[in-house]
XYZ file of C-alpha atoms in Angstrom:
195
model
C -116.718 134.532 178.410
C -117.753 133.522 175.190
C -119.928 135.684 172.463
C -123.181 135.438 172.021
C -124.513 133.474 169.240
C -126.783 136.239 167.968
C -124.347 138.647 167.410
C -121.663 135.974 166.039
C -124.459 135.681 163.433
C -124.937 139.083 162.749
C -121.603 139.709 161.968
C -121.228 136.412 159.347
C -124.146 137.926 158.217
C -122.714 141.713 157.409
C -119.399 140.139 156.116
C -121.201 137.895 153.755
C -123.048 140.471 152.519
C -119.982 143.106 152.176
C -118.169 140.004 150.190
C -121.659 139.525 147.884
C -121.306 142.923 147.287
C -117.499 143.623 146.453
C -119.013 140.017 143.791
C -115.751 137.604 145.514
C -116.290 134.753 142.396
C -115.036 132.445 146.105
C -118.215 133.500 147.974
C -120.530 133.326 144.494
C -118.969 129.616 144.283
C -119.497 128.455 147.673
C -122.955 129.718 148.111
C -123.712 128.136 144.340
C -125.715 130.725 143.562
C -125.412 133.403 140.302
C -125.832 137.088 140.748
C -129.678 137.075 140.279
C -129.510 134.462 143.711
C -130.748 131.608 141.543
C -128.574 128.066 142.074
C -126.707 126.819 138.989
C -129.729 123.879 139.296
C -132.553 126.595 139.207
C -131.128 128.119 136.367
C -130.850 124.878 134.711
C -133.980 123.600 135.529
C -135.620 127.496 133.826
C -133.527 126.971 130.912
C -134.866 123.123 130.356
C -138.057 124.355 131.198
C -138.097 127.060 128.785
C -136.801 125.065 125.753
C -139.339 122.516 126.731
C -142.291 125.170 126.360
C -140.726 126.364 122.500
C -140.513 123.089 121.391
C -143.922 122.187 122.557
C -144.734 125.369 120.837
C -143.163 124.625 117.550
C -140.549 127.110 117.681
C -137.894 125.154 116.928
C -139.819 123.312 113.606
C -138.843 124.311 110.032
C -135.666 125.252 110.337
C -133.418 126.297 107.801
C -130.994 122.447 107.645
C -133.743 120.303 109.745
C -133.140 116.633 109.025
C -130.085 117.335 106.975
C -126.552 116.277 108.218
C -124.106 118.719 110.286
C -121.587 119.802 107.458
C -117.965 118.555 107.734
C -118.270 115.500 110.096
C -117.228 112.988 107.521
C -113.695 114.479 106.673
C -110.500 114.274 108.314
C -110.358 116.755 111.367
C -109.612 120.154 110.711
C -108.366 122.861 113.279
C -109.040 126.112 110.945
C -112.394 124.767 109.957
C -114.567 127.908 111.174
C -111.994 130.010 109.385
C -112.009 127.915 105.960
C -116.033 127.971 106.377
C -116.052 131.811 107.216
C -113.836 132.211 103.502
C -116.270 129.931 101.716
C -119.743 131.224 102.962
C -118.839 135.208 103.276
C -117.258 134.485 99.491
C -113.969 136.460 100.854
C -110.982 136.338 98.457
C -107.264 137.135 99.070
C -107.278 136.853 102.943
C -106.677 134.645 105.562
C -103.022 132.567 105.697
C -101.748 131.599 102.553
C -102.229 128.002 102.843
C -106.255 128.152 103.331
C -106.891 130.535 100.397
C -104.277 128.823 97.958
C -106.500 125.462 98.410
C -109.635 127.358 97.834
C -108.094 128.475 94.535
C -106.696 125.107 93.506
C -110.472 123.549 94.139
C -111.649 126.670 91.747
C -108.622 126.340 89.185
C -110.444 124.114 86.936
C -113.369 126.098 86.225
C -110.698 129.734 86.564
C -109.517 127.988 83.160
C -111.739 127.105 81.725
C -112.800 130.944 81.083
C -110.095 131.805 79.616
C -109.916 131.772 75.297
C -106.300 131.526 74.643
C -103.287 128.650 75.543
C -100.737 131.735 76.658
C -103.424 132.878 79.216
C -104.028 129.305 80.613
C -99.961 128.595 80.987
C -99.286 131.972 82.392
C -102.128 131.172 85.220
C -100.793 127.853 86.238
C -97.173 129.522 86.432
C -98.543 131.774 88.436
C -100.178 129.746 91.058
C -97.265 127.334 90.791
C -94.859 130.419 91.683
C -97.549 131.515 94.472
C -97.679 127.859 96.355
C -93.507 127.623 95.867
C -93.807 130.565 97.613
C -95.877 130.297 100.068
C -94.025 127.092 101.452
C -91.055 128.709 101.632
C -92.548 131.370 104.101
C -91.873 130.636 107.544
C -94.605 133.104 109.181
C -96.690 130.374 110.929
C -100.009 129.801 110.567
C -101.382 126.012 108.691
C -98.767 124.227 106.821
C -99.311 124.350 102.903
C -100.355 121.302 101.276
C -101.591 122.187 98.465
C -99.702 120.940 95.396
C -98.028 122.677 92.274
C -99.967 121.378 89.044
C -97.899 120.651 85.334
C -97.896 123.433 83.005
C -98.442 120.637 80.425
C -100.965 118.305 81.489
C -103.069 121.482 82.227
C -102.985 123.047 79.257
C -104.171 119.200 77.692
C -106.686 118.863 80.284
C -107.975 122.032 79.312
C -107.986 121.275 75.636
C -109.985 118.546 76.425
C -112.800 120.291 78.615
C -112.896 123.002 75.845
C -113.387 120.127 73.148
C -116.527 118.245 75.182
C -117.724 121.600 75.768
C -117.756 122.731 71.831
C -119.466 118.689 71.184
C -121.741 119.152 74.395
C -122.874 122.853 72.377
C -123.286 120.985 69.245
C -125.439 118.281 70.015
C -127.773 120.775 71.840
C -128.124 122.993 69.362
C -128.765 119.996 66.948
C -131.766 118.723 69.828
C -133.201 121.947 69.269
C -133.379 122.095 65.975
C -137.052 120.884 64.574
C -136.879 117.203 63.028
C -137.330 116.914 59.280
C -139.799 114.793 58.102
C -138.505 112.066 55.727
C -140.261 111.390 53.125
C -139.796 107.235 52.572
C -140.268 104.441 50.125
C -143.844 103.646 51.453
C -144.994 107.385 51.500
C -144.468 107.839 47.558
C -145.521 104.322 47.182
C -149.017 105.128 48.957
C -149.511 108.311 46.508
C -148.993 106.099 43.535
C -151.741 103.529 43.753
């Protein structure tokens, strides 16, 4: 004899209901629905729905970048991108691999020199980050490869003359705009007093 249909029922029904509760990811998948017994459509449809409702609300207006391009689409792709961004916007010095924080230094070089007063102090920093990227290529730890370059002790130290120099003129013709004009007395002016 065969079993009745009822109680064939009744017994898919208690095993789907010990397997919902044990949470078999199977079952969950084949029934479509998420632990709160919504589909993956009903919960997309609330979700649209609810964005939908801020936007209408004007939630989502004024934001902080609104009409302003994402950041770092136009370069050349870069996998440690969040970690470069993470160094830049916490300000974080001296960690992550070598190769990401020696590029952030060679982009800051420039203006690293330009604070310092004498030539000694300038060729002992470039020596120093020279011997710091030789260094760092050499390492064989993983992590990005190092590209940035190793700058002349020379043409640094001239370079630096040079910024120092447009500075000092920059200075002077400032201070010379801010100083009050003179009047100049001319030929006409004595002229006028005379007749």
């Amino acid at each position: 004899m065969t079993e009745d249909p009822r109680l064939a029922a009744a017994r898919r029904r208690a095993e789907n209901a010990a397997r919902a509760d044990r949470g078999d990811p199977e079952d969950r998948a084949q029934r479509g629905a998420t632990a709160s017994g919504q589909s993956e459509l009903q919960r997309a449809a609330m979700v649209e729905t609810a964005i939908e409702l801020a936007i209408r609300r004007g939630d989502f207006d004024d934001l902080p970048g609104a009409g302003k391009p994402l950041p770092g689409l136009g370069g050349p792709p870069d996998p440690d991108w969040w970690l470069r961004r993470k160094i830049e916007t916490e300000q974080l010095r001296g960690l992550g691999p070598a190769a990401l924080t020696l590029r952030v230094e060679n982009t800051e070089l420039d203006a690293r020199l330009d604070d310092l007063s004498r030539e000694a102090e300038v060729r002992e920093t470039v020596e120093d980050f020279n011997r710091r990227v030789i260094e760092a290529r050499r390492q064989l730890l993983g992590g990005p490869p190092v590209v940035t370059p190793t700058r002349d002790v020379d043409d640094e130290v001239t370079a630096w003359r040079e910024r120092r120099e447009r500075r000092r003129q920059a200075a002077e013709s400032a201070q010379r705009a801010a100083e009050p004009p003179t009047r100049r007395r001319g030929r006409r002016g004595r002229a006028g007093r005379s007749r």
